[in-house]
Coordinates of C-alpha atoms in Angstrom, one line a residue:
Chain A
M1 CA 68.1 85.7 79.7
R2 CA 68.0 87.0 76.1
R3 CA 68.6 90.6 75.3
S4 CA 65.7 92.8 76.3
W5 CA 65.2 94.5 72.9
V6 CA 64.2 91.3 71.1
G7 CA 60.8 91.0 72.7
P8 CA 59.6 94.5 71.8
A9 CA 61.2 94.2 68.4
L10 CA 59.1 91.1 67.6
L11 CA 56.0 93.2 68.4
T12 CA 56.8 95.9 66.0
P13 CA 55.0 94.5 62.9
I14 CA 51.7 94.1 64.8
A15 CA 52.1 97.3 66.6
A16 CA 52.7 99.1 63.3
L17 CA 49.5 97.6 61.9
I18 CA 47.5 98.7 64.9
V19 CA 48.9 102.2 64.8
M20 CA 48.4 102.5 61.0
M21 CA 44.9 100.9 60.8
I22 CA 43.3 101.8 64.2
L23 CA 45.1 104.7 66.0
I24 CA 45.8 107.0 63.1
P25 CA 42.3 106.5 61.5
L26 CA 40.8 107.1 65.0
G27 CA 42.6 110.4 65.2
E28 CA 41.5 111.2 61.6
G29 CA 37.9 110.2 62.5
I30 CA 37.9 112.7 65.4
R31 CA 39.2 115.4 63.0
Q32 CA 36.4 114.6 60.6
A33 CA 33.8 115.2 63.3
F34 CA 34.8 118.9 63.2
I35 CA 34.9 119.3 59.5
Q36 CA 32.1 119.9 57.0
A37 CA 32.7 118.7 53.4
P38 CA 29.8 118.8 51.0
L39 CA 29.2 115.1 49.8
G40 CA 32.3 114.1 51.6
I41 CA 34.5 115.5 48.8
G42 CA 37.4 117.8 49.2
P43 CA 39.3 118.9 52.4
G44 CA 36.2 120.6 53.8
R45 CA 36.3 123.5 56.4
F46 CA 36.5 123.5 60.1
V47 CA 33.0 124.0 61.7
G48 CA 33.6 123.5 65.4
W49 CA 30.9 121.6 67.2
A50 CA 28.3 122.3 64.4
N51 CA 28.2 118.6 63.4
F52 CA 27.6 117.5 67.0
S53 CA 24.8 120.0 67.7
R54 CA 23.0 119.1 64.4
V55 CA 23.3 115.4 65.3
L56 CA 22.0 116.0 68.9
G57 CA 19.0 117.8 67.5
D58 CA 18.1 114.9 65.2
P59 CA 15.4 112.6 66.6
V60 CA 16.8 109.7 64.6
F61 CA 20.0 109.9 66.6
W62 CA 18.1 109.6 69.9
Q63 CA 16.1 106.7 68.5
A64 CA 19.3 104.9 67.4
L65 CA 20.9 105.6 70.8
K66 CA 17.8 104.1 72.6
N67 CA 17.8 101.1 70.2
S68 CA 21.5 100.6 70.8
L69 CA 21.0 100.5 74.5
V70 CA 18.1 98.1 74.3
W71 CA 20.0 96.0 71.7
T72 CA 23.2 95.8 73.7
A73 CA 21.6 95.2 77.1
S74 CA 19.1 92.5 75.9
N75 CA 21.8 90.7 73.9
L76 CA 24.2 90.8 76.8
I77 CA 21.7 89.4 79.3
L78 CA 20.7 86.6 76.9
Q79 CA 24.3 85.8 75.9
L80 CA 25.4 85.5 79.5
T81 CA 22.6 83.5 81.0
L82 CA 21.9 81.0 78.2
P83 CA 25.5 80.1 77.6
L84 CA 26.0 79.6 81.4
F85 CA 23.2 77.0 81.4
I86 CA 24.3 75.4 78.2
A87 CA 27.9 75.2 79.5
L88 CA 26.6 73.6 82.8
L89 CA 24.7 71.0 80.6
L90 CA 27.8 70.2 78.6
N91 CA 29.9 69.9 81.7
E92 CA 27.7 66.9 82.6
R93 CA 28.2 63.4 81.2
F94 CA 25.5 62.2 78.8
T95 CA 25.2 60.4 75.5
G96 CA 25.6 62.8 72.7
N97 CA 27.7 65.3 74.6
S98 CA 30.6 65.2 72.1
L99 CA 28.1 65.7 69.2
V100 CA 26.7 68.8 70.8
R101 CA 30.3 70.1 71.3
T102 CA 31.2 69.5 67.7
V103 CA 28.2 71.3 66.2
L104 CA 28.2 73.9 69.0
L105 CA 30.2 76.5 67.1
T106 CA 28.3 76.2 63.8
P107 CA 26.2 79.4 64.3
W108 CA 29.3 81.3 65.2
I109 CA 31.2 80.1 62.1
T110 CA 28.3 80.9 59.8
P111 CA 29.0 84.2 58.0
G112 CA 26.6 87.1 58.9
V113 CA 25.4 87.4 55.4
V114 CA 24.4 83.7 55.4
V115 CA 22.6 84.2 58.7
A116 CA 20.7 87.1 57.1
V117 CA 19.7 85.0 54.1
M118 CA 18.5 82.0 56.3
F119 CA 16.4 83.9 58.8
R120 CA 14.9 86.3 56.2
W121 CA 13.6 83.2 54.4
I122 CA 12.6 81.3 57.5
L123 CA 10.7 84.3 58.9
E124 CA 9.2 85.4 55.5
P125 CA 5.5 86.2 56.2
T126 CA 4.1 84.3 53.2
I127 CA 6.5 81.5 52.3
G128 CA 8.5 81.1 55.5
I129 CA 8.5 77.9 57.5
M130 CA 8.1 79.8 60.8
N131 CA 4.6 81.2 59.8
D132 CA 3.6 77.7 58.6
M133 CA 4.6 76.1 61.9
L134 CA 2.8 78.8 63.9
F135 CA -0.3 78.3 61.7
T136 CA -0.3 74.6 62.1
A137 CA 0.1 74.9 65.9
G138 CA -2.9 77.3 65.8
L139 CA -1.0 80.1 67.4
I140 CA -1.7 82.7 64.7
S141 CA -4.6 83.2 62.3
K142 CA -3.0 85.7 59.9
P143 CA 0.6 86.0 58.7
L144 CA 3.0 87.2 61.4
I145 CA 5.3 89.9 60.1
L146 CA 8.5 90.0 62.1
L147 CA 11.4 91.7 60.5
G148 CA 9.1 94.1 58.6
S149 CA 7.2 95.2 61.7
R150 CA 8.0 98.3 63.8
S151 CA 7.4 96.5 67.1
H152 CA 8.8 93.1 66.3
A153 CA 11.9 93.9 64.2
L154 CA 14.4 94.7 67.0
P155 CA 13.3 91.8 69.3
T156 CA 13.5 89.4 66.3
L157 CA 17.0 90.6 65.5
I158 CA 18.1 90.2 69.1
A159 CA 16.9 86.6 69.0
I160 CA 18.8 85.9 65.7
N161 CA 21.9 87.5 67.0
T162 CA 21.8 85.6 70.2
W163 CA 21.5 82.4 68.2
K164 CA 24.7 83.4 66.4
F165 CA 26.7 84.3 69.5
L166 CA 25.6 81.7 72.0
P167 CA 28.4 79.3 71.1
F168 CA 31.2 81.6 71.8
G169 CA 30.2 82.4 75.3
T170 CA 29.3 78.8 76.0
L171 CA 32.7 77.7 74.9
L172 CA 34.5 80.1 77.2
I173 CA 32.3 79.5 80.2
L174 CA 32.7 75.7 79.6
A175 CA 36.4 76.1 79.6
S176 CA 36.2 77.9 82.9
L177 CA 33.9 75.2 84.4
Q178 CA 36.4 72.5 83.5
T179 CA 38.9 74.1 85.8
I180 CA 36.7 73.3 88.8
P181 CA 38.0 70.2 90.4
Q182 CA 35.5 67.3 90.0
E183 CA 36.0 66.4 93.8
L184 CA 34.8 69.9 94.7
R185 CA 31.6 69.5 92.8
E186 CA 31.1 65.9 94.1
A187 CA 31.8 67.0 97.7
S188 CA 29.2 69.8 97.6
R189 CA 26.7 67.4 96.1
A190 CA 27.4 64.8 98.8
D191 CA 26.8 67.6 101.3
G192 CA 23.3 67.8 100.0
A193 CA 23.7 71.1 98.1
S194 CA 20.9 71.7 95.6
F195 CA 21.7 72.6 92.0
W196 CA 21.2 76.3 92.8
Q197 CA 23.2 76.2 96.0
Q198 CA 26.0 74.5 94.2
L199 CA 25.8 77.1 91.4
G200 CA 25.9 80.0 93.8
R201 CA 28.5 78.8 96.3
V202 CA 30.9 76.7 94.3
T203 CA 30.5 77.4 90.6
L204 CA 29.9 81.1 90.2
P205 CA 32.7 82.3 92.5
I206 CA 35.2 80.4 90.4
I207 CA 34.0 81.3 87.0
T208 CA 33.2 85.0 87.7
P209 CA 36.3 86.3 86.0
M210 CA 35.4 84.4 82.9
I211 CA 31.8 85.7 83.0
W212 CA 33.2 89.2 83.1
F213 CA 35.5 88.4 80.1
V214 CA 32.5 87.0 78.1
A215 CA 30.5 90.1 79.1
F216 CA 33.3 92.3 77.8
L217 CA 33.6 90.5 74.5
A218 CA 29.8 90.3 74.1
F219 CA 29.3 93.9 74.9
T220 CA 31.8 95.2 72.4
W221 CA 30.7 92.8 69.7
N222 CA 27.0 93.5 70.2
F223 CA 27.3 97.2 70.4
N224 CA 29.3 97.2 67.2
L225 CA 27.3 94.7 65.3
F226 CA 26.4 95.9 61.8
D227 CA 26.1 93.3 59.1
L228 CA 23.1 91.3 60.4
I229 CA 21.0 94.4 60.9
W230 CA 22.0 96.0 57.7
L231 CA 21.4 92.9 55.6
T232 CA 17.9 92.2 57.1
T233 CA 16.2 95.5 57.9
E234 CA 18.8 98.3 57.1
G235 CA 17.7 99.7 60.5
G236 CA 14.0 99.9 59.5
P237 CA 11.1 99.9 59.3
A238 CA 10.9 103.6 60.1
N239 CA 14.2 103.3 62.1
A240 CA 12.7 100.7 64.5
S241 CA 15.9 98.6 64.4
M242 CA 18.3 101.5 63.8
T243 CA 21.3 101.2 66.0
L244 CA 24.3 103.6 66.2
P245 CA 26.6 101.6 63.9
V246 CA 23.9 101.2 61.3
L247 CA 23.2 105.0 61.5
I248 CA 26.8 105.9 61.2
Y249 CA 27.2 103.7 58.1
K250 CA 24.0 105.0 56.5
K251 CA 24.9 108.6 57.1
A252 CA 28.4 108.2 55.8
F253 CA 28.0 106.0 52.8
K254 CA 24.3 106.3 51.8
M255 CA 23.5 109.9 52.7
L256 CA 27.1 111.1 52.3
Q257 CA 27.0 113.1 55.5
M258 CA 30.5 112.3 56.6
G259 CA 30.7 115.0 59.2
D260 CA 27.5 113.9 61.0
A261 CA 28.6 110.3 60.8
A262 CA 32.0 111.1 62.3
A263 CA 30.4 113.1 65.1
I264 CA 28.2 110.1 66.1
A265 CA 31.2 107.8 65.8
V266 CA 33.2 110.0 68.2
M267 CA 30.4 110.0 70.8
A268 CA 29.9 106.2 70.5
S269 CA 33.6 105.5 70.7
A270 CA 34.0 107.8 73.8
V271 CA 31.4 105.8 75.6
L272 CA 32.9 102.5 74.7
V273 CA 36.4 103.6 75.6
V274 CA 35.3 104.7 79.0
L275 CA 33.5 101.4 79.6
G276 CA 36.5 99.5 78.3
V277 CA 38.9 101.3 80.7
L278 CA 36.5 100.6 83.6
Y279 CA 36.5 96.9 82.6
F280 CA 40.3 96.6 82.4
K281 CA 40.6 98.5 85.7
F282 CA 38.1 96.5 87.8
A283 CA 37.7 93.2 86.0
A284 CA 40.9 92.4 84.2
P285 CA 40.9 89.5 81.8
P286 CA 41.4 86.0 83.3
E287 CA 45.2 85.8 83.0
E288 CA 48.3 85.9 85.2
G289 CA 51.1 88.4 84.6
Chain B
M1 CA 17.4 64.0 96.6
G2 CA 18.6 63.0 93.2
M3 CA 16.7 61.2 90.5
P4 CA 18.0 57.9 89.2
A5 CA 21.3 58.4 87.3
R6 CA 19.9 56.8 84.1
L7 CA 16.8 59.0 84.0
R8 CA 19.0 62.0 84.7
R9 CA 21.4 61.2 81.9
G10 CA 18.5 60.5 79.6
L11 CA 17.0 63.9 80.3
L12 CA 20.3 65.5 79.7
S13 CA 20.6 63.7 76.4
L14 CA 17.2 65.0 75.4
L15 CA 18.2 68.6 76.3
G16 CA 21.4 68.1 74.2
L17 CA 19.4 66.9 71.3
L18 CA 17.1 69.9 71.5
L19 CA 20.1 72.1 71.5
V20 CA 21.5 70.4 68.4
V21 CA 18.2 71.0 66.6
V22 CA 18.2 74.7 67.6
L23 CA 21.8 75.1 66.5
L24 CA 21.4 73.3 63.2
F25 CA 17.8 73.8 62.0
P26 CA 18.3 77.1 60.1
L27 CA 21.2 75.6 58.1
V28 CA 19.5 72.3 57.5
W29 CA 16.5 74.1 56.3
M30 CA 18.5 76.2 53.9
L31 CA 20.5 73.2 52.7
A32 CA 17.3 71.2 52.0
S33 CA 15.6 74.1 50.4
S34 CA 18.4 74.8 48.0
F35 CA 17.4 71.6 46.2
K36 CA 13.8 72.6 45.8
P37 CA 12.2 73.6 42.5
L38 CA 10.5 77.0 42.4
V39 CA 7.0 75.6 43.0
E40 CA 8.1 74.1 46.3
I41 CA 9.7 77.3 47.4
M42 CA 6.9 79.7 46.5
T43 CA 4.3 78.0 48.7
S44 CA 2.7 78.9 52.0
Q45 CA 3.1 75.3 53.2
P46 CA 6.8 74.6 52.7
Q47 CA 8.1 71.1 53.5
L48 CA 11.5 70.4 54.9
L49 CA 12.6 67.9 52.3
P50 CA 12.2 68.6 48.6
K51 CA 9.6 66.4 46.8
N52 CA 11.3 66.7 43.4
P53 CA 14.9 67.5 44.3
T54 CA 16.8 69.5 41.6
V55 CA 20.3 71.1 41.2
A56 CA 18.9 73.8 39.0
N57 CA 19.5 76.4 41.7
Y58 CA 23.1 75.5 41.9
A59 CA 23.4 75.5 38.1
Q60 CA 21.9 78.9 38.0
I61 CA 24.1 80.6 40.6
L62 CA 27.3 78.9 39.2
W63 CA 26.7 79.2 35.4
A64 CA 24.1 81.9 34.8
T65 CA 26.7 84.6 35.5
S66 CA 26.7 88.2 34.4
E67 CA 29.0 91.2 34.7
V68 CA 27.4 92.1 38.1
K69 CA 26.7 88.6 39.4
N70 CA 29.7 86.3 38.9
F71 CA 29.4 84.0 41.8
P72 CA 32.3 81.7 41.1
R73 CA 34.5 84.8 40.9
F74 CA 33.2 86.1 44.2
V75 CA 34.1 82.8 45.9
M76 CA 37.6 82.9 44.4
N77 CA 38.1 86.4 45.6
S78 CA 37.0 85.4 49.1
L79 CA 39.4 82.6 49.0
Q80 CA 42.2 84.9 48.1
V81 CA 41.4 87.4 50.8
S82 CA 40.9 84.9 53.6
L83 CA 44.0 82.9 52.8
G84 CA 46.0 86.1 52.6
T85 CA 44.6 87.2 56.0
M86 CA 45.4 83.8 57.5
M87 CA 49.0 83.9 56.4
L88 CA 49.6 87.5 57.5
T89 CA 47.9 86.9 60.8
L90 CA 49.9 83.7 61.4
I91 CA 53.1 85.6 60.8
L92 CA 52.3 88.7 62.9
A93 CA 50.7 86.8 65.8
T94 CA 53.5 84.3 66.0
L95 CA 56.1 87.0 66.2
G96 CA 54.0 89.1 68.6
G97 CA 52.9 86.2 70.8
Y98 CA 56.5 85.0 71.1
G99 CA 57.7 88.5 71.9
L100 CA 55.0 88.8 74.6
S101 CA 55.8 85.5 76.2
R102 CA 59.5 84.7 76.1
F103 CA 61.2 87.9 77.1
R104 CA 61.2 90.2 80.1
Y105 CA 60.8 93.9 79.7
R106 CA 58.9 96.9 81.1
G107 CA 55.4 97.4 79.8
K108 CA 54.9 93.8 78.7
Q109 CA 51.8 93.4 80.7
T110 CA 50.3 96.6 79.4
L111 CA 51.1 95.5 75.8
S112 CA 49.4 92.2 76.4
R113 CA 46.3 93.9 77.7
L114 CA 46.4 96.3 74.8
M115 CA 45.9 93.4 72.4
L116 CA 42.5 92.9 73.9
F117 CA 41.7 96.6 74.7
I118 CA 41.8 97.6 71.0
Y119 CA 38.6 95.6 70.6
V120 CA 36.8 98.2 72.6
F121 CA 37.0 100.6 69.7
P122 CA 34.0 100.3 67.5
A123 CA 34.9 99.2 64.0
V124 CA 32.2 101.3 62.2
P125 CA 33.8 104.7 63.1
L126 CA 37.0 103.5 61.5
L127 CA 35.2 102.9 58.2
I128 CA 35.5 106.4 56.9
P129 CA 39.1 107.1 57.9
V130 CA 40.3 103.6 56.7
Y131 CA 38.5 104.2 53.4
K132 CA 40.3 107.5 53.0
L133 CA 43.6 106.0 54.1
M134 CA 43.3 103.2 51.5
T135 CA 42.4 105.7 48.8
R136 CA 45.5 107.8 49.7
V137 CA 48.0 104.9 49.7
G138 CA 46.5 103.5 46.5
L139 CA 45.0 100.3 48.0
F140 CA 41.4 101.2 47.6
D141 CA 39.5 98.7 45.5
T142 CA 42.2 96.0 46.0
H143 CA 42.1 92.8 48.0
W144 CA 45.2 94.0 49.9
A145 CA 42.9 96.6 51.6
L146 CA 40.7 93.8 52.8
I147 CA 43.6 91.6 53.9
L148 CA 45.1 94.4 55.9
V149 CA 41.8 95.3 57.6
N150 CA 40.9 91.7 58.4
T151 CA 44.4 91.1 59.8
T152 CA 44.1 94.2 61.9
F153 CA 41.0 92.8 63.6
A154 CA 42.1 89.2 63.9
A155 CA 45.8 89.4 64.7
P156 CA 45.7 91.1 68.2
F157 CA 43.3 88.5 69.6
C158 CA 45.3 85.8 68.0
T159 CA 48.5 87.2 69.5
W160 CA 46.9 87.2 72.9
L161 CA 45.8 83.6 72.4
L162 CA 49.2 82.4 71.3
T163 CA 51.1 83.8 74.3
S164 CA 49.8 81.1 76.6
F165 CA 50.9 78.4 74.1
F166 CA 54.4 79.8 74.0
R167 CA 54.5 80.2 77.7
A168 CA 53.6 76.5 78.1
I169 CA 56.7 75.4 76.2
P170 CA 59.7 74.9 78.6
K171 CA 62.5 77.4 77.9
E172 CA 65.0 74.7 78.6
L173 CA 64.1 72.9 75.3
E174 CA 65.2 75.9 73.3
E175 CA 68.3 76.5 75.4
A176 CA 69.3 72.9 75.0
A177 CA 69.1 73.2 71.2
E178 CA 71.1 76.4 71.3
V179 CA 73.8 74.7 73.5
D180 CA 73.9 72.1 70.7
G181 CA 74.8 74.8 68.3
A182 CA 71.5 75.9 66.8
T183 CA 70.9 79.5 66.3
P184 CA 68.0 81.1 68.2
V185 CA 66.0 81.3 65.0
A186 CA 66.6 77.7 64.1
A187 CA 65.7 76.6 67.7
F188 CA 62.5 78.6 67.4
I189 CA 61.5 77.0 64.1
R190 CA 62.5 73.4 65.0
I191 CA 61.5 73.3 68.6
V192 CA 59.0 76.0 69.5
L193 CA 56.8 76.1 66.4
P194 CA 56.0 72.4 66.2
L195 CA 55.1 72.4 69.9
A196 CA 52.8 75.4 69.4
A197 CA 51.0 73.7 66.5
P198 CA 47.6 73.5 68.3
G199 CA 47.7 77.2 68.9
L200 CA 48.7 77.9 65.3
V201 CA 45.8 75.7 64.0
T202 CA 43.4 77.6 66.3
I203 CA 44.4 81.1 65.2
G204 CA 44.6 80.0 61.6
A205 CA 41.0 78.8 61.7
Y206 CA 39.9 81.9 63.6
S207 CA 41.5 84.3 61.2
L208 CA 40.2 82.4 58.2
I209 CA 36.6 82.3 59.5
T210 CA 36.5 86.0 60.4
A211 CA 38.0 87.0 57.0
W212 CA 35.7 84.7 55.0
G213 CA 32.5 86.2 56.4
E214 CA 33.6 89.9 56.7
Y215 CA 31.0 92.2 55.0
M216 CA 31.2 95.7 56.4
F217 CA 34.6 96.8 55.3
A218 CA 34.4 94.9 52.1
S219 CA 31.2 96.8 51.2
V220 CA 33.1 100.0 51.4
L221 CA 36.6 99.2 50.3
V222 CA 35.8 97.2 47.1
I223 CA 33.6 98.6 44.3
D224 CA 34.8 96.7 41.2
N225 CA 32.3 93.8 40.6
L226 CA 35.2 91.5 39.6
K227 CA 36.8 92.1 43.0
K228 CA 33.8 91.5 45.3
T229 CA 34.0 88.9 47.9
A230 CA 31.3 86.2 48.4
P231 CA 29.4 88.0 51.3
L232 CA 29.2 91.1 49.1
G233 CA 28.1 88.9 46.1
L234 CA 25.3 87.3 48.2
A235 CA 24.1 90.7 49.4
T236 CA 23.6 91.8 45.8
Y237 CA 21.3 88.9 45.2
M238 CA 19.4 89.8 48.4
A239 CA 19.0 93.4 47.4
D240 CA 17.0 92.5 44.3
Q241 CA 13.4 93.7 44.1
Y242 CA 12.3 90.1 43.5
I243 CA 14.5 87.8 45.6
E244 CA 15.2 84.5 43.9
W245 CA 15.3 82.3 47.0
G246 CA 16.4 79.2 45.2
P247 CA 19.7 80.4 43.7
L248 CA 20.3 82.7 46.7
S249 CA 20.1 79.7 49.1
A250 CA 22.3 77.7 46.8
G251 CA 24.9 80.5 46.9
A252 CA 24.6 80.8 50.7
V253 CA 25.2 77.0 51.0
L254 CA 28.3 77.4 48.9
V255 CA 29.6 80.2 51.1
V256 CA 29.0 78.4 54.4
L257 CA 29.8 74.8 53.4
P258 CA 33.6 75.3 52.8
V259 CA 34.1 76.8 56.2
L260 CA 32.1 74.1 57.9
L261 CA 33.9 71.3 56.1
L262 CA 37.2 72.9 56.9
F263 CA 36.3 73.5 60.5
Y264 CA 34.6 70.3 61.7
P265 CA 37.7 68.1 61.4
V266 CA 39.7 70.6 63.5
A267 CA 36.8 71.6 65.7
Q268 CA 38.0 69.6 68.8
R269 CA 41.5 71.0 68.4
F270 CA 40.2 74.5 67.9
I271 CA 38.1 74.3 71.0
Q272 CA 40.9 72.8 73.0
G273 CA 43.3 75.5 71.7
F274 CA 40.8 78.2 72.4
I275 CA 40.3 76.9 76.0
A276 CA 44.0 76.6 76.6
G277 CA 44.5 80.2 75.3
A278 CA 41.6 81.7 77.1
V279 CA 42.0 80.1 80.5
K280 CA 45.4 81.4 81.4
S281 CA 46.3 79.9 84.8

């Protein structure tokens, strides 16, 4: 056995980066939440909980919080169920399976800004292909506004975001499915188990840890997602698609209310850290020690 | 009561085809439309394939450059940032992953969990402090700032993925090399690294892809037009009052195509590597 200091020593560079780029900034961010600096310039002065109480009295904050919850929950449900069924499909043998697998990751690789360009164009009310197809199919009689509509913006973004993140969950769940011995599946099928019985009794118990892992990744990614929303609606119209990350960015870098932005950031981080601790305590990642 | 095997497989193929269409349609649409002249774009009845294909959109985005909109420069900047991120990530994750897999010490399990736990922290709240930090250390408005940020968000996950690759390599191979007189470092480079190659390809692709598309930090940490990355550049075209969809889609194709061309050849390997890394049993 090698000397025991070598292992920790090899971890120093990455640990240093994490401390410098995440932990110290996080501390600095918490400090910022209690500071008021006009236009974000200068050292500012300590104002206690003033930033928090102002934010809590702001209806836009509550709207963003509500949107964030709807956004995260809907994305999570879609990004757990759809990938499960796609993975079940890909775990079967059929012509074209390897083609699907090869192109599967395409949406995930596509940069967020490109996704924004594509879907803004496709969904454009006057020149977009989506409206043309709906017209042709006789489903609409006047242009359907999606991203520019207060009621449709958030659901539309949820659909686009799910398109982008489907592949990742599918890939992980498929990996987990492949650990199920073929004999086990065949045996249960020979016993006359239906698709749903097999799913419930054989498949799900084995892949549950992986489902939790995908849920964890999807939760943090979706909650924190910024670029797609910013580059399509900027949280609008009238804050209809405003989520907490977008609000933090807008307040900090467009309205220059650094203190308010930091206060929202502290509250959002607190919730995430609590949920993260719960996940690691009760549903640790699929790994042995 | 099962349906005939051939019918079943045919149905599955059909579902698979439908899935391929859903996955690829937006990109195919944009690729085809990037070759359309203006009249075929500004119509309420757009067709998938251009009737009079043209490369004018590409010519415009590549050659009609200005101080603010220098697309070729944006792409070069992105290349620099993502290659830098990839190299730094490979170094840090290789050291860290090896450190987490080959040695025994207290707190190792916790450290390994920590590599994933840091993803709980939302990135947006870090924007302001990181912006201030970069200003203080003089890296604001440099590509180094972006390389450091991108590496911070890619390397921990990559470290975590790599540990299982290193664990899978028998210790005896290294020990044998050392008995033959190789130093531990030489044994690591000659024996371990080649065997971990699939893992290295995986994390290399992962870090490259995430850095190539990063928008949020870049939008805050870089202000000089000559230093903007491709995602930032595209966003400037999108922020125009009158969006020129033709050149914009040509630019978007040029941003997404390199990663796809780079990725498809290693896709199978990436997926296998990812699976091997994620299913640790």
